[in-house]
XYZ file of C-alpha atoms in Angstrom:
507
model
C 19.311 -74.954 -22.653
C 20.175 -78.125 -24.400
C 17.658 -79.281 -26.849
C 16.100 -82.613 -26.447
C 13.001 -83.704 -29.350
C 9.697 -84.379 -28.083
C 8.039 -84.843 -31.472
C 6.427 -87.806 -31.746
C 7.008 -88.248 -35.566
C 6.371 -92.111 -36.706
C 6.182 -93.775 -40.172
C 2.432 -94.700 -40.937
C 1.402 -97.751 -41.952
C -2.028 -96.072 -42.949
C -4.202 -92.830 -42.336
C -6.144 -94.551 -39.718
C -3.545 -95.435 -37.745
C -2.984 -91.952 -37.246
C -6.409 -90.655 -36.875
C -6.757 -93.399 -33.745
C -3.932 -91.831 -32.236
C -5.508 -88.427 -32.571
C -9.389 -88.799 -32.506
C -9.362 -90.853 -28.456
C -10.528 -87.413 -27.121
C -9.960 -83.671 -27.509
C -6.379 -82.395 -26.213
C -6.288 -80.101 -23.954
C -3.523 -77.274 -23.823
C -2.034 -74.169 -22.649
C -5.313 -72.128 -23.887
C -7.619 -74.525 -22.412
C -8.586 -76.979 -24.054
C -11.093 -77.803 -27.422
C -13.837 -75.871 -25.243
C -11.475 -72.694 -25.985
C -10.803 -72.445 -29.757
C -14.647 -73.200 -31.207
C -16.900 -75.793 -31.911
C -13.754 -78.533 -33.251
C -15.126 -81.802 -32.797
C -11.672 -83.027 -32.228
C -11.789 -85.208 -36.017
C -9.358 -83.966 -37.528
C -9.832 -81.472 -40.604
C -8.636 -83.272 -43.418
C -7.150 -80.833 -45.722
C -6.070 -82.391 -49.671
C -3.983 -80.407 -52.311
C -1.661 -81.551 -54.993
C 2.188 -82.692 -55.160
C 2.466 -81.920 -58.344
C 6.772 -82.124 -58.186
C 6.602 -85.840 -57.298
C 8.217 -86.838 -54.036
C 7.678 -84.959 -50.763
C 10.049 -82.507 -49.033
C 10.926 -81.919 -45.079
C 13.616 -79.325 -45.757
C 11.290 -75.771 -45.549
C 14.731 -74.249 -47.241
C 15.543 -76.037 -50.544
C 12.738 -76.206 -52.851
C 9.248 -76.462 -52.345
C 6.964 -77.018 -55.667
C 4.401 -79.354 -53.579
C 1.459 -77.353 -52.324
C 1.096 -79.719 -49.746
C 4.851 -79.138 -48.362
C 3.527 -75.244 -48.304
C 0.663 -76.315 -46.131
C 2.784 -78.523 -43.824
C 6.144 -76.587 -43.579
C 3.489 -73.440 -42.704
C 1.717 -75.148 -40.149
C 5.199 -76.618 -38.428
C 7.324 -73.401 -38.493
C 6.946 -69.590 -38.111
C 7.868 -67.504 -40.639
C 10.374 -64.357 -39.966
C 7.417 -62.395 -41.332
C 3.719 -63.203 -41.229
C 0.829 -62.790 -43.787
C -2.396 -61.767 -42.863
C -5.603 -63.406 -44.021
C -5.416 -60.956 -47.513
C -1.779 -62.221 -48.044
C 0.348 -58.569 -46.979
C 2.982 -58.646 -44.551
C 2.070 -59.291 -40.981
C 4.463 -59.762 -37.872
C 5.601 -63.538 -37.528
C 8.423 -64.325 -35.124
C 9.485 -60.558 -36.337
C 7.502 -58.069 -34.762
C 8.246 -54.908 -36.263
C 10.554 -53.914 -38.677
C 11.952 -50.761 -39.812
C 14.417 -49.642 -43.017
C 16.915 -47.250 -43.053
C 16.378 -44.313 -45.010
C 18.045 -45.502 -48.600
C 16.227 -49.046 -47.397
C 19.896 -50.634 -47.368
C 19.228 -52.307 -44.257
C 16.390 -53.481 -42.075
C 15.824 -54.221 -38.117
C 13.668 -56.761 -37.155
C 12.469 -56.685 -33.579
C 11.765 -60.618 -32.747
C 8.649 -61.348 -30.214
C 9.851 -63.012 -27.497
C 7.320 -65.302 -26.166
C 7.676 -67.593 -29.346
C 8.862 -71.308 -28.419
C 9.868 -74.165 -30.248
C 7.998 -77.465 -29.778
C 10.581 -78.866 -27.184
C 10.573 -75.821 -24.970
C 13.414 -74.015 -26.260
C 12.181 -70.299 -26.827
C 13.088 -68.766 -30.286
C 16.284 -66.141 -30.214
C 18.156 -64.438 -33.463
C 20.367 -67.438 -33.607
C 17.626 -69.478 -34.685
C 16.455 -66.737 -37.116
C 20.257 -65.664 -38.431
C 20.996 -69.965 -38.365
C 18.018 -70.057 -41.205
C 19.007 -67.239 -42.611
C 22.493 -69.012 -43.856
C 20.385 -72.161 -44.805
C 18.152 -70.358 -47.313
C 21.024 -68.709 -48.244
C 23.117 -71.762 -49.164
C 20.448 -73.207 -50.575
C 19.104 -70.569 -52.776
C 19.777 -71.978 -56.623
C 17.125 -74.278 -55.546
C 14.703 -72.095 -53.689
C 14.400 -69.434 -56.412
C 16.489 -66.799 -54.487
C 13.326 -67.058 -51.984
C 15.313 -64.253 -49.597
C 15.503 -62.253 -52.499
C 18.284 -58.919 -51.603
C 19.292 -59.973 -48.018
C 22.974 -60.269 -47.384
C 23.482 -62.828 -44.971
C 27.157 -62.839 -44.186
C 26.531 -58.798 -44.117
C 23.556 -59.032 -41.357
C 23.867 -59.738 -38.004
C 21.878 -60.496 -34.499
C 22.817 -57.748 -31.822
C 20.939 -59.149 -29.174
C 18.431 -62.252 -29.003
C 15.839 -60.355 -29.983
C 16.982 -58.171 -32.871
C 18.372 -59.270 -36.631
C 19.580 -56.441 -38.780
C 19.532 -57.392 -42.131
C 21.342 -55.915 -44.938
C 21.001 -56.305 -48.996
C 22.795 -56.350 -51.953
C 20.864 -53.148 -53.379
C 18.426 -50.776 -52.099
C 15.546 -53.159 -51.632
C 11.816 -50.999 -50.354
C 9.893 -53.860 -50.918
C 11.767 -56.467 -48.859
C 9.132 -57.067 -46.613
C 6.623 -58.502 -49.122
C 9.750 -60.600 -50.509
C 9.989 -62.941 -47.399
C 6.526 -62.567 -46.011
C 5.112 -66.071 -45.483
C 8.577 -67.947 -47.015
C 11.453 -67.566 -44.465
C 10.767 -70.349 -42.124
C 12.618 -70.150 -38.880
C 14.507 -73.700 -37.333
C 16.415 -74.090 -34.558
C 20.144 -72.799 -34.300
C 22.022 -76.041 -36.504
C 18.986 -78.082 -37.351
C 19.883 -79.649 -40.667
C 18.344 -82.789 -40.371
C 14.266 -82.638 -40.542
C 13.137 -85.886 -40.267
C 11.926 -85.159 -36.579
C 10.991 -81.539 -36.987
C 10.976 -78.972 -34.441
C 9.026 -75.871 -35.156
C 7.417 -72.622 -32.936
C 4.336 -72.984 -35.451
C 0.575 -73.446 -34.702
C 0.851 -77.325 -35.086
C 2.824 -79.776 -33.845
C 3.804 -82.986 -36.281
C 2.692 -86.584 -34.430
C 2.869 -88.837 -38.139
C 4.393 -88.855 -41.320
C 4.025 -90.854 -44.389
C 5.370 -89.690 -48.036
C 1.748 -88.555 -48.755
C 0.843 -87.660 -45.380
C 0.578 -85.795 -42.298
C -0.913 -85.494 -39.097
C -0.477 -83.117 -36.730
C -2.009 -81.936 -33.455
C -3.015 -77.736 -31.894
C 0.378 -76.787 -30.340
C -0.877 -74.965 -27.337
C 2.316 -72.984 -26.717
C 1.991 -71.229 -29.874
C 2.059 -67.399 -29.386
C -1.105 -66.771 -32.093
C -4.372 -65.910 -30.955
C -5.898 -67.186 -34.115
C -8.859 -70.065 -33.707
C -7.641 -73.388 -35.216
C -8.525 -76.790 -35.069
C -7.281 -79.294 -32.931
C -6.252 -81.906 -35.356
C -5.174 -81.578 -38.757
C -4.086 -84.179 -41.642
C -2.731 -83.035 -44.596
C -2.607 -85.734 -47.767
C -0.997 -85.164 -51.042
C -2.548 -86.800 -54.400
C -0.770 -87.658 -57.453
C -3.360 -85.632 -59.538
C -5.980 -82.957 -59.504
C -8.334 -85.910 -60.046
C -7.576 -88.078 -57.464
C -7.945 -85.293 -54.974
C -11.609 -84.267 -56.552
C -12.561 -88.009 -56.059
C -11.553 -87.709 -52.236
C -13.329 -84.772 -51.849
C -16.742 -86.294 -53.485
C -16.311 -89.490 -51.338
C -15.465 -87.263 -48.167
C -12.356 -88.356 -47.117
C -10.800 -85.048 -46.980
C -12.374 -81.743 -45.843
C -10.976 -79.112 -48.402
C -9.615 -79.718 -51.438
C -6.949 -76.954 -52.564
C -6.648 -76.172 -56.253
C -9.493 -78.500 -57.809
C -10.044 -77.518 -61.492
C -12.684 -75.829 -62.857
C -14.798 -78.757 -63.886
C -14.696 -80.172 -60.457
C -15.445 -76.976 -59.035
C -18.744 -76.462 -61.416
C -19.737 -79.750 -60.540
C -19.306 -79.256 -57.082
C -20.967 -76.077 -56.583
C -24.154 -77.112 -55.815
C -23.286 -79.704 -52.969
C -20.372 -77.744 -51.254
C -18.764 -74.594 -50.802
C -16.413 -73.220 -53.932
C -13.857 -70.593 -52.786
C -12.135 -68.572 -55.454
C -9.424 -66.675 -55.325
C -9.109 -63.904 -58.036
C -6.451 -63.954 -60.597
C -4.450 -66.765 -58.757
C -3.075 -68.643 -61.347
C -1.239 -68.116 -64.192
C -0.453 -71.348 -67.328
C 2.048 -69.060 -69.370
C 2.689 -70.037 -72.883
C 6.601 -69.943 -72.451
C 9.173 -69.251 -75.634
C 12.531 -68.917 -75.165
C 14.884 -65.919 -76.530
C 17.248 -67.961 -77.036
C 16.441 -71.109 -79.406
C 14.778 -71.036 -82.569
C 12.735 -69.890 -83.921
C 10.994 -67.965 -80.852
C 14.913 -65.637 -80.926
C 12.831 -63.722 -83.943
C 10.563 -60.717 -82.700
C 8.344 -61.416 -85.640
C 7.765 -65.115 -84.185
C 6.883 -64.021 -80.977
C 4.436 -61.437 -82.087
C 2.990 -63.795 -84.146
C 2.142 -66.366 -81.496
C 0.778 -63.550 -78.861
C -1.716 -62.328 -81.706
C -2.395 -65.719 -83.090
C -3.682 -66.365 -80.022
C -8.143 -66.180 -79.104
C -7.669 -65.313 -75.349
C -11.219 -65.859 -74.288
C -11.561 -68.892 -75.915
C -8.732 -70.089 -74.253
C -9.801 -68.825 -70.860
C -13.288 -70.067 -71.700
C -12.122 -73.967 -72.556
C -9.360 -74.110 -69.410
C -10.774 -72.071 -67.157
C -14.555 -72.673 -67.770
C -15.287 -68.902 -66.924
C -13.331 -69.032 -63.483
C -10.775 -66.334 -64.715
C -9.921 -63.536 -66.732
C -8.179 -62.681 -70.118
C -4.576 -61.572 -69.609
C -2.484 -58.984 -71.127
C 0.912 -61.044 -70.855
C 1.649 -59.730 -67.251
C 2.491 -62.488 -65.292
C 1.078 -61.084 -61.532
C -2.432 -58.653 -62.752
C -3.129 -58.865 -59.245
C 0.295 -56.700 -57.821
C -0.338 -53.676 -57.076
C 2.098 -52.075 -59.666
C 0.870 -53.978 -62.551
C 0.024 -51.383 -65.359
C -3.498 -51.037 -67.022
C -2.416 -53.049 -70.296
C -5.129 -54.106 -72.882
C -4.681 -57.720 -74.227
C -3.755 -58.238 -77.677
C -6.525 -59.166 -80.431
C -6.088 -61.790 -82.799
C -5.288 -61.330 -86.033
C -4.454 -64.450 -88.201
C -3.717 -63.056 -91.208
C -1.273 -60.552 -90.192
C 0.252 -63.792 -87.543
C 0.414 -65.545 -90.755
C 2.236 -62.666 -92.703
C 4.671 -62.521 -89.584
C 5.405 -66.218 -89.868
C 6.046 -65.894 -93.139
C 8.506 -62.903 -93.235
C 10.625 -65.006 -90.480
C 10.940 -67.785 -92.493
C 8.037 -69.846 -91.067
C 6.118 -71.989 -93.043
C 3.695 -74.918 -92.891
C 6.083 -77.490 -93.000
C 7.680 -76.095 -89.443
C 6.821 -77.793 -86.471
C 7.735 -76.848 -82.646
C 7.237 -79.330 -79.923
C 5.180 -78.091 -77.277
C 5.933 -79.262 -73.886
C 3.547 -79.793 -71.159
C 2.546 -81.813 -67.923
C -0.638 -82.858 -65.878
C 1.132 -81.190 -62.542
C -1.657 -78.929 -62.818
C -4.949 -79.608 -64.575
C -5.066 -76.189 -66.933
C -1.412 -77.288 -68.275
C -2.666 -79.831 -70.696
C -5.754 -78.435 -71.695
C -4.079 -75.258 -72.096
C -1.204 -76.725 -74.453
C -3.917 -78.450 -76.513
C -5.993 -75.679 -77.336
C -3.508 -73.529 -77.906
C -1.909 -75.943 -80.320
C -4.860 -75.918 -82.360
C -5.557 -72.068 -82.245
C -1.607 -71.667 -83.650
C -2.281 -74.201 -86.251
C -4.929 -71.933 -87.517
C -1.801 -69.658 -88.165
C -0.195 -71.829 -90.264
C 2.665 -72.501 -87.334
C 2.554 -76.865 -86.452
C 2.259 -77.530 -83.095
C 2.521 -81.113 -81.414
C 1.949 -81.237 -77.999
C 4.686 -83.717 -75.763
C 3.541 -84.632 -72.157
C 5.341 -85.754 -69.612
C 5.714 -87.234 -66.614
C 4.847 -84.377 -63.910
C 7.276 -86.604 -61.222
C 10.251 -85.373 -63.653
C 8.848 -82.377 -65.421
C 9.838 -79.161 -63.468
C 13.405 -80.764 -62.793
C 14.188 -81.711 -66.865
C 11.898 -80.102 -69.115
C 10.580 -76.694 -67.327
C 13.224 -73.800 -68.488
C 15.575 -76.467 -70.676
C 13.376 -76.162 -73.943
C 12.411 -73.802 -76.401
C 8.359 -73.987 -76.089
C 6.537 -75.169 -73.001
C 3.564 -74.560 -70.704
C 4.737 -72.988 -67.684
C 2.736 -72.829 -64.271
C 3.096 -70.028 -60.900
C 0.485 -69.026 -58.256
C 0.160 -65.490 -57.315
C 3.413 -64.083 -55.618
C 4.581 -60.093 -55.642
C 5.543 -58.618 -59.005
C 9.516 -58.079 -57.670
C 9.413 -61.895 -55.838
C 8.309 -63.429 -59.380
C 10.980 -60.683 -61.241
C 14.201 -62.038 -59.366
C 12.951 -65.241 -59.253
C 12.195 -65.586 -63.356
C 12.956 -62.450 -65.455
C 16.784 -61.640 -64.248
C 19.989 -62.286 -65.649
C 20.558 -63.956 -62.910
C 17.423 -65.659 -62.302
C 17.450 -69.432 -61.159
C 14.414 -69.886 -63.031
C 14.797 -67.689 -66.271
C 11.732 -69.502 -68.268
C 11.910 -67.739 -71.586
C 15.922 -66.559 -71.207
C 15.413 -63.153 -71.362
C 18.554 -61.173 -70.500
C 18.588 -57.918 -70.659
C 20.818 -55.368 -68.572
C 19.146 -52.246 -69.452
C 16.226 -54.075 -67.407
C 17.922 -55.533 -64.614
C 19.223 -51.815 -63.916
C 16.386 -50.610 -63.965
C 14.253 -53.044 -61.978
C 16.852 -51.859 -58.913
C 16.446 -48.947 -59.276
C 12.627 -49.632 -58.866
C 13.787 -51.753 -55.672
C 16.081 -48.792 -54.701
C 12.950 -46.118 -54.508
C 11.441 -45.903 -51.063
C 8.367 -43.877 -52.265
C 5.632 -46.752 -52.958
C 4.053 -45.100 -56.267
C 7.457 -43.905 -57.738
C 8.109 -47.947 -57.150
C 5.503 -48.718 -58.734
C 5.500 -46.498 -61.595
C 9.264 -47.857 -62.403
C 8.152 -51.669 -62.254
C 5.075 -51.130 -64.532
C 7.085 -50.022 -67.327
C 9.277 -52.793 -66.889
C 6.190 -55.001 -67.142
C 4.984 -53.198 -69.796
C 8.346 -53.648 -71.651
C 8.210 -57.348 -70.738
C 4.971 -57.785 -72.468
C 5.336 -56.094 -75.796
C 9.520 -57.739 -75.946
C 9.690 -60.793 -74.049
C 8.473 -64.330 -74.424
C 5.806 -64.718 -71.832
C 2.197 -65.210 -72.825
C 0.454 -64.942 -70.260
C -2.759 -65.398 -72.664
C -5.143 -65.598 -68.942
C -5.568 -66.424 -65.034
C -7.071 -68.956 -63.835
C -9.024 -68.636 -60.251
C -7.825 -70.358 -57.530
C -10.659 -72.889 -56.710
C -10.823 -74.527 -53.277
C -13.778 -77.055 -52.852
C -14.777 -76.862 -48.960
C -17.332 -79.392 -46.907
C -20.427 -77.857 -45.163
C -19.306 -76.632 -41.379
C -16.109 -75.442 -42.444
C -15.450 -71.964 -42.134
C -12.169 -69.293 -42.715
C -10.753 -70.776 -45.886
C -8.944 -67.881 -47.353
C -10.498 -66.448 -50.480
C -6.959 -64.179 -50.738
C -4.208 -65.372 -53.173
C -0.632 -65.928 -52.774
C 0.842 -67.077 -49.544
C -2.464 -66.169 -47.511
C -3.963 -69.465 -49.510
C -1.648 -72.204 -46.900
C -2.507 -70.788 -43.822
C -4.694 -73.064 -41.918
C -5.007 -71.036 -38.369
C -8.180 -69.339 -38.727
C -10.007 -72.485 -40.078
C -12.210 -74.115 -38.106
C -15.101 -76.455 -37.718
């Protein structure tokens, strides 16, 4: 079948514009209509989160730091694997899927009733086509397939992709659950996008969306008719929406807005779903001496800190950078002890009269309240600290990983997605450039065992080794904080990639 677009994707000239196009009446589709899927008014919900990365992306396979992109690339396109409303694997344009017995390779039965927005139904060329993309593209997307072998798998049939890895991989499922968005066969222009998700795009501006119920979808799920999806600048700008109700949600507020805003709407929190990392890197001075390092984790008053950036919406942390996964040991966070952090300092050479830069952003609103107060707790050390902020349009592309102190920022993702992704050799994002064989050996091996608790056993004692050795301080976690308008209902209290999906919500 050849394909021809039927998106109606325009530049907008202004959120209303839009909304006229899509508020003249409720739509009615294949499932029958507005009177089918709830009590939607046919406004549409008006969902707000933060581009913290600067300008907008359309490609769902290069990188994606906007939490806005998330929520519109995830209401445009199917994933090859789903998540469910607690964020674990659930089918997606794959089905089912099976592993061989040393989990070297993986068949993925497709469903085959999924169609793209022009008609065209959804085969393993489309799937195996996306494949290569993510593939070619993966120095940019944090190695989001993660072990998959792409010139090594293949498609059978149209309804069947068997994948194979690089290693013995038991936990590949959980590695592209929610993150492998399927286009069609040689799409590699995006401006007009063509997806088989649960919304169809009808405008586009760089710090908006609008999109309408796409009534072919195969999902049962309840979801709203309309949706429009805005990015903000800053945490701030999206709180004032929120207060002057010209969005419906607000993802990721802070935790002042969120106290404030308790009373008068709806505050969903999600547990543990944010991490601000104090970052040092191995490899420039004067965090390459143990003794430094040390110093800094026990120089360190956790609960203040989570106390002044969180406001009470989180927990202390142990310097493991995902608590939440389920093979995270049971580690106890260190105390503080100044006067041995100042005895450290001074062993490595470290006096009053050294100063580190301390690099930070306002992407996110606990990065520079987190860099401040933890400049001051150091100082009480005896180690000088002066905080440098910068632009969060140029931050994560020429600061983040490229000097030797920062303030680092990741939602919750699986302990082995975050691992490949940060704490490799051959990590794209190495933050604190650790490097360490011995580890990387072992952490396939981990990959390599099928048995879920041996698994887990393995990777716990490389995150135990990680904490005690590495650079990470992971001093707390923050709640995620969602700020929701009365007669909204099925925003996801689950972290990680269960937080973007908007089927389910309704109004």
């Amino acid at each position: 079948m050849n394909r021809t677009s039927t998106s109606r994707a325009m530049p907008l000239t202004g959120i209303a514009t839009a909304l006229a196009l899509l508020t003249t009446g409720c739509a009615v589709d294949g499932e029958g209509g507005a009177a089918a899927h709830g009590s939607d008014t046919g406004e549409p919900l008006r969902v707000g989160a933060v581009e913290a990365a600067g300008q907008t992306v359309d490609d769902p396979h290069g990188s994606l730091f906007n939490e806005s992109d998330w929520l519109r690339l995830s209401a445009l396109y199917d994933t090859l694997i789903g998540v469910d409303t607690a964020g674990d694997p659930a089918p997606g344009i794959a089905e089912e899927w099976t592993a061989s017995d040393d989990a070297t390779t993986w068949t993925l039965t497709l469903r085959d009733d999924a169609v793209f927005s022009d008609g065209v139904p959804v085969t393993s060329a489309d799937v195996m086509h996306s494949l290569e993309r993510m593939d070619a593209l993966s120095a940019e997307n944090g190695q989001r397939l993660g072990t998959v072998s792409v010139g090594e798998s293949s498609a059978p049939d149209d309804h069947t992709v068997v994948l194979s890895t690089t290693m013995p991989d038991a936990d590949l499922p959980r590695t592209l659950a929610g993150s492998a968005f399927i286009v069609p066969d040689g799409t590699e222009d995006f401006s007009d996008p063509i997806g088989s998700g649960p919304f169809n795009l009808t405008a586009r501006a760089d710090q908006g969306a609008e999109l309408e119920r796409n009534g072919e979808w195969w999902g049962s799920e309840e979801r709203v008719d309309a949706l429009e999806i805005r990015g903000f600048e800053s945490p701030q700008a999206m709180s004032s929406a929120i207060e002057s109700a010209e969005i419906d949600i607000a993802m990721g507020v802070d935790p002042t807005t969120a106290a404030a805003a308790a009373e008068e709407f709806t505050v969903v929190q999600r547990e543990n779903e944010t991490t601000t990392p104090l970052l040092m890197r191995l490899d420039e001075e004067p965090f390459d001496s143990p003794e430094v390092r040390e110093a800094v984790k026990i120089g360190l008053d956790r609960e203040e800190l989570v106390e002044t950036v969180h406001l009470g919406y989180g927990t202390v942390g142990a310097d493991l950078p995902q608590p939440a996964d389920p093979s995270a040991p049971d580690l106890q966070a260190p105390e503080r002890d100044v006067d041995r952090a100042r005895d450290l300092l001074a062993g490595a050479g470290v006096d009053e009269d050294t100063t580190v830069d301390l690099h930070t952003t306002s992407a996110y609103p606990s990065m520079p309240v987190a860099a401040e107060a933890i400049a001051e707790q150091l100082g009480e050390i005896g180690l000088s600290v002066e905080v440098v902020e910068h632009d969060p349009q140029t931050y994560w592309s020429e600061t983040y990983t490229q000097v030797p102190f920062s303030i680092g920022y990741n939602a919750y993702m699986p302990y082995p997605v975050w691992a490949r992704q940060t704490a490799l050799s051959t990590s794209a994002f190495n933050e604190t450039g650790w490097q360490d064989e011995l580890f990387d050996e072992d952490f396939a091996r981990a990959l390599a065992t099928v048995d879920e608790a041996e698994r887990n056993e393995i990777l716990g004692e490389l995150q135990t080794r990680f904490a005690e050795e590495g650079g990470l301080v992971a001093w707390g976690h923050g709640d995620g904080l969602s700020i929701v308008r009365d007669g909204v209902e099925g925003v996801s209290d689950a972290a990680g990639m269960a937080r973007v999906r908007l089927v389910g919500v309704t109004r």
